[in-house]
Amino acid sequence: MTASHRPGSPDHPAPAGSLDSTAQLMTRITAQLSSQLGHLAPGGLRRRPRPRSLSRPAAPRPPTLVAVAHGSRDPQALRTVTALVDRVRALRPDLPVRLGHVELNHPLLADTLAALHGEAVLVPLLLGRGYHIKRDLPDAAAAAPHLSVRVAAPLGPHPLLAEALHARLAEAGWTPGRTPGEAPGRTPGEAPGGLSAAGVVLAAAGSRDRDSAADTARTAALLSARLGGVPVLPGYASGTGPTVAEAVRALTGRGRRRIAVASYFAAPGRFAAQCAAAAPGIAAAPLGDHAAVARLVVHRYEEALASAPMSHPAVTVGV
């Protein structure tokens, strides 16, 4: 009897390539299943295709804040304004902040502007409207045609300056309250409400510009309100207004016996020292790098940006 033989047995081998074809088929099926399963989230839901990554455009660079100091031969002045600029950087680390001087110190404003590109806001470390605000800074901006520049308002008058002036008086040891052992009676012209016969002279640089004098007078009123009604009179190192010594005599004539001098200067210098020497008693330090002044610098910058689009090569704001 002849034995039956099956294909694939040793006597009847499978056709060449059949096993390879089966293996290749299984490989393709496995790959397709894996691909389909990869689109399923846990729970059997089909995954949404991932969007292609889109490169986001870089955020626009904010305009450079250029703090503009006057400049002084006193070496403490540069150290002081540098410390103030450092405080501003700490408040707004997102901003590029630079320093420039009108005169006497480096970097000069013209050099600072020459090194910049794009947009800039000049924030004067000056305390009122005067020649530098009205002429020097707009001229400097116009001399930098490669930039779009705004000139912000001067720092003063503003309540933040009154805050800083008050703090400097307190640091010097002055208080508007009655000193220990002082008689409780009021002298003629003394303010009511338990305040002693105190008065303050707001010592400022001075200017022939009426707007500058009006700004200083406004700051004196703000400081008086901050001190609870203690009279504050401006006294000037130059210009046409009363000197510090004359302001002291005016307060003395009104019955004020405890008179201090508040230094309405951004930094130490010749005028600040001259005014302090005329004080009959306590003389406070200049505004310097007080935290309130740093906040005001940032405020003036933001105020200038909010005022109008930067479309003109040189725009003066708030003057």
mmCIF file with all atom_site columns, N, CA and C in Angstrom, residues 2-3 5 23-24 40 44 47 61 82 93 118 125 154 158 174 212 216 237 262 284 287 297 305:
data_model
loop_
_atom_site.group_PDB
_atom_site.id
_atom_site.type_symbol
_atom_site.label_atom_id
_atom_site.label_alt_id
_atom_site.label_comp_id
_atom_site.label_asym_id
_atom_site.label_entity_id
_atom_site.label_seq_id
_atom_site.pdbx_PDB_ins_code
_atom_site.Cartn_x
_atom_site.Cartn_y
_atom_site.Cartn_z
_atom_site.occupancy
_atom_site.B_iso_or_equiv
_atom_site.pdbx_formal_charge
_atom_site.auth_seq_id
_atom_site.auth_comp_id
_atom_site.auth_asym_id
_atom_site.auth_atom_id
_atom_site.pdbx_PDB_model_num
ATOM 1  N N  . THR A 1 2   ? 0.523   2.076   -0.906 1.00 0.00 ? 2   THR A N  1
ATOM 2  C CA . THR A 1 2   ? 1.393   3.250   -0.999 1.00 0.00 ? 2   THR A CA 1
ATOM 3  C C  . THR A 1 2   ? 0.992   4.261   0.059  1.00 0.00 ? 2   THR A C  1
ATOM 4  N N  . ALA A 1 3   ? 1.964   4.783   0.847  1.00 0.00 ? 3   ALA A N  1
ATOM 5  C CA . ALA A 1 3   ? 1.694   5.763   1.925  1.00 0.00 ? 3   ALA A CA 1
ATOM 6  C C  . ALA A 1 3   ? 1.395   7.109   1.314  1.00 0.00 ? 3   ALA A C  1
ATOM 7  N N  . HIS A 1 5   ? 1.388   11.159  1.235  1.00 0.00 ? 5   HIS A N  1
ATOM 8  C CA . HIS A 1 5   ? 2.401   12.165  1.622  1.00 0.00 ? 5   HIS A CA 1
ATOM 9  C C  . HIS A 1 5   ? 1.768   13.556  1.620  1.00 0.00 ? 5   HIS A C  1
ATOM 10 N N  . ALA A 1 23  ? 5.658   34.827  7.065  1.00 0.00 ? 23  ALA A N  1
ATOM 11 C CA . ALA A 1 23  ? 6.314   35.639  8.098  1.00 0.00 ? 23  ALA A CA 1
ATOM 12 C C  . ALA A 1 23  ? 6.211   37.126  7.788  1.00 0.00 ? 23  ALA A C  1
ATOM 13 N N  . GLN A 1 24  ? 6.390   37.459  6.513  1.00 0.00 ? 24  GLN A N  1
ATOM 14 C CA . GLN A 1 24  ? 6.269   38.862  6.135  1.00 0.00 ? 24  GLN A CA 1
ATOM 15 C C  . GLN A 1 24  ? 4.861   39.380  6.347  1.00 0.00 ? 24  GLN A C  1
ATOM 16 N N  . LEU A 1 40  ? -4.918  55.177  20.158 1.00 0.00 ? 40  LEU A N  1
ATOM 17 C CA . LEU A 1 40  ? -5.956  55.033  21.172 1.00 0.00 ? 40  LEU A CA 1
ATOM 18 C C  . LEU A 1 40  ? -5.435  55.486  22.525 1.00 0.00 ? 40  LEU A C  1
ATOM 19 N N  . GLY A 1 44  ? -9.790  53.286  25.415 1.00 0.00 ? 44  GLY A N  1
ATOM 20 C CA . GLY A 1 44  ? -10.256 52.949  24.093 1.00 0.00 ? 44  GLY A CA 1
ATOM 21 C C  . GLY A 1 44  ? -10.593 54.133  23.216 1.00 0.00 ? 44  GLY A C  1
ATOM 22 N N  . ARG A 1 47  ? -6.991  58.852  20.074 1.00 0.00 ? 47  ARG A N  1
ATOM 23 C CA . ARG A 1 47  ? -6.221  60.054  20.366 1.00 0.00 ? 47  ARG A CA 1
ATOM 24 C C  . ARG A 1 47  ? -6.373  61.063  19.229 1.00 0.00 ? 47  ARG A C  1
ATOM 25 N N  . ARG A 1 61  ? 10.678  93.773  22.207 1.00 0.00 ? 61  ARG A N  1
ATOM 26 C CA . ARG A 1 61  ? 11.525  94.350  23.246 1.00 0.00 ? 61  ARG A CA 1
ATOM 27 C C  . ARG A 1 61  ? 10.904  95.664  23.722 1.00 0.00 ? 61  ARG A C  1
ATOM 28 N N  . THR A 1 82  ? 23.547  105.898 40.410 1.00 0.00 ? 82  THR A N  1
ATOM 29 C CA . THR A 1 82  ? 23.763  104.509 39.997 1.00 0.00 ? 82  THR A CA 1
ATOM 30 C C  . THR A 1 82  ? 22.982  103.560 40.899 1.00 0.00 ? 82  THR A C  1
ATOM 31 N N  . PRO A 1 93  ? 12.788  94.041  36.260 1.00 0.00 ? 93  PRO A N  1
ATOM 32 C CA . PRO A 1 93  ? 13.889  93.317  35.605 1.00 0.00 ? 93  PRO A CA 1
ATOM 33 C C  . PRO A 1 93  ? 13.631  93.031  34.130 1.00 0.00 ? 93  PRO A C  1
ATOM 34 N N  . GLY A 1 118 ? 16.069  101.333 18.321 1.00 0.00 ? 118 GLY A N  1
ATOM 35 C CA . GLY A 1 118 ? 14.647  101.099 18.558 1.00 0.00 ? 118 GLY A CA 1
ATOM 36 C C  . GLY A 1 118 ? 13.976  102.262 19.255 1.00 0.00 ? 118 GLY A C  1
ATOM 37 N N  . LEU A 1 125 ? 15.702  112.548 36.029 1.00 0.00 ? 125 LEU A N  1
ATOM 38 C CA . LEU A 1 125 ? 15.861  112.519 37.489 1.00 0.00 ? 125 LEU A CA 1
ATOM 39 C C  . LEU A 1 125 ? 15.953  113.959 37.965 1.00 0.00 ? 125 LEU A C  1
ATOM 40 N N  . PRO A 1 154 ? 9.088   115.407 34.466 1.00 0.00 ? 154 PRO A N  1
ATOM 41 C CA . PRO A 1 154 ? 10.042  115.360 35.581 1.00 0.00 ? 154 PRO A CA 1
ATOM 42 C C  . PRO A 1 154 ? 9.440   114.622 36.765 1.00 0.00 ? 154 PRO A C  1
ATOM 43 N N  . HIS A 1 158 ? 5.047   115.219 43.001 1.00 0.00 ? 158 HIS A N  1
ATOM 44 C CA . HIS A 1 158 ? 4.318   113.955 43.107 1.00 0.00 ? 158 HIS A CA 1
ATOM 45 C C  . HIS A 1 158 ? 4.297   113.534 44.583 1.00 0.00 ? 158 HIS A C  1
ATOM 46 N N  . TRP A 1 174 ? 14.340  114.122 62.756 1.00 0.00 ? 174 TRP A N  1
ATOM 47 C CA . TRP A 1 174 ? 13.323  115.161 62.925 1.00 0.00 ? 174 TRP A CA 1
ATOM 48 C C  . TRP A 1 174 ? 11.941  114.546 63.029 1.00 0.00 ? 174 TRP A C  1
ATOM 49 N N  . SER A 1 212 ? 9.076   125.996 37.123 1.00 0.00 ? 212 SER A N  1
ATOM 50 C CA . SER A 1 212 ? 9.917   125.291 38.090 1.00 0.00 ? 212 SER A CA 1
ATOM 51 C C  . SER A 1 212 ? 9.571   125.716 39.516 1.00 0.00 ? 212 SER A C  1
ATOM 52 N N  . THR A 1 216 ? 8.002   123.416 42.637 1.00 0.00 ? 216 THR A N  1
ATOM 53 C CA . THR A 1 216 ? 8.582   123.319 43.978 1.00 0.00 ? 216 THR A CA 1
ATOM 54 C C  . THR A 1 216 ? 7.561   123.716 45.040 1.00 0.00 ? 216 THR A C  1
ATOM 55 N N  . ALA A 1 237 ? 18.829  127.602 46.360 1.00 0.00 ? 237 ALA A N  1
ATOM 56 C CA . ALA A 1 237 ? 20.270  127.818 46.295 1.00 0.00 ? 237 ALA A CA 1
ATOM 57 C C  . ALA A 1 237 ? 20.634  128.812 45.204 1.00 0.00 ? 237 ALA A C  1
ATOM 58 N N  . ALA A 1 262 ? 14.629  120.158 54.551 1.00 0.00 ? 262 ALA A N  1
ATOM 59 C CA . ALA A 1 262 ? 14.450  118.974 53.702 1.00 0.00 ? 262 ALA A CA 1
ATOM 60 C C  . ALA A 1 262 ? 15.183  119.218 52.393 1.00 0.00 ? 262 ALA A C  1
ATOM 61 N N  . ALA A 1 284 ? 18.218  117.196 56.370 1.00 0.00 ? 284 ALA A N  1
ATOM 62 C CA . ALA A 1 284 ? 18.039  115.834 55.869 1.00 0.00 ? 284 ALA A CA 1
ATOM 63 C C  . ALA A 1 284 ? 18.925  115.585 54.648 1.00 0.00 ? 284 ALA A C  1
ATOM 64 N N  . LEU A 1 287 ? 17.183  113.122 48.283 1.00 0.00 ? 287 LEU A N  1
ATOM 65 C CA . LEU A 1 287 ? 16.260  112.022 47.984 1.00 0.00 ? 287 LEU A CA 1
ATOM 66 C C  . LEU A 1 287 ? 17.010  110.735 47.672 1.00 0.00 ? 287 LEU A C  1
ATOM 67 N N  . VAL A 1 297 ? 10.169  106.703 39.292 1.00 0.00 ? 297 VAL A N  1
ATOM 68 C CA . VAL A 1 297 ? 10.846  106.606 37.992 1.00 0.00 ? 297 VAL A CA 1
ATOM 69 C C  . VAL A 1 297 ? 10.089  105.635 37.086 1.00 0.00 ? 297 VAL A C  1
ATOM 70 N N  . LEU A 1 305 ? 4.614   106.004 28.286 1.00 0.00 ? 305 LEU A N  1
ATOM 71 C CA . LEU A 1 305 ? 4.206   105.008 27.295 1.00 0.00 ? 305 LEU A CA 1
ATOM 72 C C  . LEU A 1 305 ? 2.711   105.035 27.058 1.00 0.00 ? 305 LEU A C  1
#
